[in-house]
Amino acid sequence: MRTALVPLAWLALAPACAVRRAPAHAELATVAAQGDALALADALEALIARGEDTPADREYAYAMVRRHDEDTVTATYARAVVTGRLVEQKGLLAANLVPAIERFARR
């Protein structure tokens, strides 16, 4: 019985241990390394404006802004922007993120 649970435990933990995909555009990784959430949001917005963003870019930016839990107006705005762009891409699959956007907007 115990040996049957081991594979199930690995399956349950696999998503938590998954490595985030790198962005399709290296410029996002460069900006993310600076630790400036607003600059990262601006870089993502620039890619979107040029029509060059990919789903991996949006997911990467979201993962990076979530990693930095800075409690400033600019960081909160950046998290709302990036989260909104991820929700825009995923549609109803990201409906669970809408409360986060609302929370950031109220701050």
PDB file of C-alpha atoms in Angstrom:
ATOM      1  CA  MET A   1       0.000   0.000   0.000  1.00  0.00           C
ATOM      2  CA  ARG A   2       2.755   2.415   0.976  1.00  0.00           C
ATOM      3  CA  THR A   3       4.637   1.849  -2.296  1.00  0.00           C
ATOM      4  CA  ALA A   4       1.493   2.673  -4.248  1.00  0.00           C
ATOM      5  CA  LEU A   5       1.327   6.085  -2.591  1.00  0.00           C
ATOM      6  CA  VAL A   6       4.851   7.121  -3.597  1.00  0.00           C
ATOM      7  CA  PRO A   7       4.026   7.663  -7.300  1.00  0.00           C
ATOM      8  CA  LEU A   8       0.917   9.600  -6.307  1.00  0.00           C
ATOM      9  CA  ALA A   9       2.973  11.831  -4.035  1.00  0.00           C
ATOM     10  CA  TRP A  10       5.425  12.534  -6.867  1.00  0.00           C
ATOM     11  CA  LEU A  11       2.561  13.414  -9.194  1.00  0.00           C
ATOM     12  CA  ALA A  12       1.105  15.777  -6.615  1.00  0.00           C
ATOM     13  CA  LEU A  13       4.421  17.526  -6.009  1.00  0.00           C
ATOM     14  CA  ALA A  14       5.571  17.735  -9.629  1.00  0.00           C
ATOM     15  CA  PRO A  15       3.773  21.012 -10.476  1.00  0.00           C
ATOM     16  CA  ALA A  16       5.248  22.698  -7.400  1.00  0.00           C
ATOM     17  CA  CYS A  17       8.743  21.644  -8.414  1.00  0.00           C
ATOM     18  CA  ALA A  18       8.369  22.504 -12.084  1.00  0.00           C
ATOM     19  CA  VAL A  19      10.887  24.920 -13.490  1.00  0.00           C
ATOM     20  CA  ARG A  20       9.327  28.054 -14.900  1.00  0.00           C
ATOM     21  CA  ARG A  21       9.730  28.339 -18.625  1.00  0.00           C
ATOM     22  CA  ALA A  22      12.064  31.064 -19.721  1.00  0.00           C
ATOM     23  CA  PRO A  23      10.505  33.948 -21.594  1.00  0.00           C
ATOM     24  CA  ALA A  24      10.632  33.847 -25.373  1.00  0.00           C
ATOM     25  CA  HIS A  25      12.269  37.277 -25.265  1.00  0.00           C
ATOM     26  CA  ALA A  26      15.519  37.488 -23.327  1.00  0.00           C
ATOM     27  CA  GLU A  27      14.915  41.172 -22.599  1.00  0.00           C
ATOM     28  CA  LEU A  28      12.267  40.162 -20.048  1.00  0.00           C
ATOM     29  CA  ALA A  29      14.783  38.032 -18.157  1.00  0.00           C
ATOM     30  CA  THR A  30      17.276  40.908 -18.216  1.00  0.00           C
ATOM     31  CA  VAL A  31      14.715  43.333 -16.789  1.00  0.00           C
ATOM     32  CA  ALA A  32      13.476  40.772 -14.237  1.00  0.00           C
ATOM     33  CA  ALA A  33      17.025  40.320 -12.952  1.00  0.00           C
ATOM     34  CA  GLN A  34      17.014  44.007 -11.966  1.00  0.00           C
ATOM     35  CA  GLY A  35      14.178  43.347  -9.517  1.00  0.00           C
ATOM     36  CA  ASP A  36      12.046  46.274 -10.725  1.00  0.00           C
ATOM     37  CA  ALA A  37       8.467  45.047 -11.113  1.00  0.00           C
ATOM     38  CA  LEU A  38       7.321  48.214 -12.879  1.00  0.00           C
ATOM     39  CA  ALA A  39      10.134  47.973 -15.432  1.00  0.00           C
ATOM     40  CA  LEU A  40       9.166  44.346 -16.036  1.00  0.00           C
ATOM     41  CA  ALA A  41       5.513  45.317 -16.543  1.00  0.00           C
ATOM     42  CA  ASP A  42       6.611  48.065 -18.945  1.00  0.00           C
ATOM     43  CA  ALA A  43       8.815  45.630 -20.882  1.00  0.00           C
ATOM     44  CA  LEU A  44       5.906  43.196 -21.190  1.00  0.00           C
ATOM     45  CA  GLU A  45       3.595  46.006 -22.311  1.00  0.00           C
ATOM     46  CA  ALA A  46       6.145  47.027 -24.964  1.00  0.00           C
ATOM     47  CA  LEU A  47       6.219  43.472 -26.319  1.00  0.00           C
ATOM     48  CA  ILE A  48       2.420  43.383 -26.370  1.00  0.00           C
ATOM     49  CA  ALA A  49       2.238  46.764 -28.134  1.00  0.00           C
ATOM     50  CA  ARG A  50       4.582  45.453 -30.839  1.00  0.00           C
ATOM     51  CA  GLY A  51       2.580  42.221 -31.099  1.00  0.00           C
ATOM     52  CA  GLU A  52       5.655  40.169 -30.208  1.00  0.00           C
ATOM     53  CA  ASP A  53       4.675  38.723 -26.828  1.00  0.00           C
ATOM     54  CA  THR A  54       4.144  35.019 -26.280  1.00  0.00           C
ATOM     55  CA  PRO A  55       2.193  33.108 -23.625  1.00  0.00           C
ATOM     56  CA  ALA A  56       5.564  32.159 -22.095  1.00  0.00           C
ATOM     57  CA  ASP A  57       6.465  35.858 -21.773  1.00  0.00           C
ATOM     58  CA  ARG A  58       3.277  36.606 -19.859  1.00  0.00           C
ATOM     59  CA  GLU A  59       3.634  33.562 -17.615  1.00  0.00           C
ATOM     60  CA  TYR A  60       7.274  34.399 -16.905  1.00  0.00           C
ATOM     61  CA  ALA A  61       6.474  38.032 -16.052  1.00  0.00           C
ATOM     62  CA  TYR A  62       3.680  36.867 -13.744  1.00  0.00           C
ATOM     63  CA  ALA A  63       5.980  34.415 -11.968  1.00  0.00           C
ATOM     64  CA  MET A  64       8.600  37.131 -11.505  1.00  0.00           C
ATOM     65  CA  VAL A  65       6.264  39.796 -10.084  1.00  0.00           C
ATOM     66  CA  ARG A  66       4.753  37.240  -7.703  1.00  0.00           C
ATOM     67  CA  ARG A  67       8.224  36.417  -6.454  1.00  0.00           C
ATOM     68  CA  HIS A  68       8.829  40.006  -5.295  1.00  0.00           C
ATOM     69  CA  ASP A  69       6.257  40.835  -2.638  1.00  0.00           C
ATOM     70  CA  GLU A  70       7.206  44.490  -2.330  1.00  0.00           C
ATOM     71  CA  ASP A  71       4.474  46.610  -0.716  1.00  0.00           C
ATOM     72  CA  THR A  72       4.779  49.801  -2.751  1.00  0.00           C
ATOM     73  CA  VAL A  73       2.382  51.574  -5.065  1.00  0.00           C
ATOM     74  CA  THR A  74       4.518  50.898  -8.139  1.00  0.00           C
ATOM     75  CA  ALA A  75       5.037  47.209  -7.350  1.00  0.00           C
ATOM     76  CA  THR A  76       1.326  46.731  -6.666  1.00  0.00           C
ATOM     77  CA  TYR A  77       0.438  48.462  -9.935  1.00  0.00           C
ATOM     78  CA  ALA A  78       2.962  46.316 -11.811  1.00  0.00           C
ATOM     79  CA  ARG A  79       1.509  43.121 -10.310  1.00  0.00           C
ATOM     80  CA  ALA A  80      -1.990  44.209 -11.352  1.00  0.00           C
ATOM     81  CA  VAL A  81      -0.833  44.983 -14.910  1.00  0.00           C
ATOM     82  CA  VAL A  82       1.033  41.707 -15.370  1.00  0.00           C
ATOM     83  CA  THR A  83      -1.718  39.640 -13.734  1.00  0.00           C
ATOM     84  CA  GLY A  84      -4.300  41.336 -15.944  1.00  0.00           C
ATOM     85  CA  ARG A  85      -2.299  40.511 -19.052  1.00  0.00           C
ATOM     86  CA  LEU A  86      -2.039  36.870 -17.995  1.00  0.00           C
ATOM     87  CA  VAL A  87      -5.791  36.718 -17.382  1.00  0.00           C
ATOM     88  CA  GLU A  88      -6.353  38.347 -20.772  1.00  0.00           C
ATOM     89  CA  GLN A  89      -4.343  35.562 -22.399  1.00  0.00           C
ATOM     90  CA  LYS A  90      -5.817  32.632 -20.467  1.00  0.00           C
ATOM     91  CA  GLY A  91      -9.429  33.778 -20.430  1.00  0.00           C
ATOM     92  CA  LEU A  92     -11.697  31.748 -18.176  1.00  0.00           C
ATOM     93  CA  LEU A  93      -8.836  29.418 -17.263  1.00  0.00           C
ATOM     94  CA  ALA A  94      -7.437  32.276 -15.170  1.00  0.00           C
ATOM     95  CA  ALA A  95     -10.690  33.362 -13.552  1.00  0.00           C
ATOM     96  CA  ASN A  96      -9.187  32.464 -10.176  1.00  0.00           C
ATOM     97  CA  LEU A  97      -6.714  35.366 -10.609  1.00  0.00           C
ATOM     98  CA  VAL A  98      -9.397  38.055 -10.931  1.00  0.00           C
ATOM     99  CA  PRO A  99      -9.672  38.547  -7.132  1.00  0.00           C
ATOM    100  CA  ALA A 100      -5.921  39.233  -7.040  1.00  0.00           C
ATOM    101  CA  ILE A 101      -6.303  41.974  -9.642  1.00  0.00           C
ATOM    102  CA  GLU A 102      -9.191  43.472  -7.684  1.00  0.00           C
ATOM    103  CA  ARG A 103      -7.153  43.339  -4.465  1.00  0.00           C
ATOM    104  CA  PHE A 104      -4.208  45.110  -6.121  1.00  0.00           C
ATOM    105  CA  ALA A 105      -6.558  47.732  -7.583  1.00  0.00           C
ATOM    106  CA  ARG A 106      -8.001  48.542  -4.149  1.00  0.00           C
ATOM    107  CA  ARG A 107      -4.571  49.039  -2.579  1.00  0.00           C
TER     108      ARG A 107
END
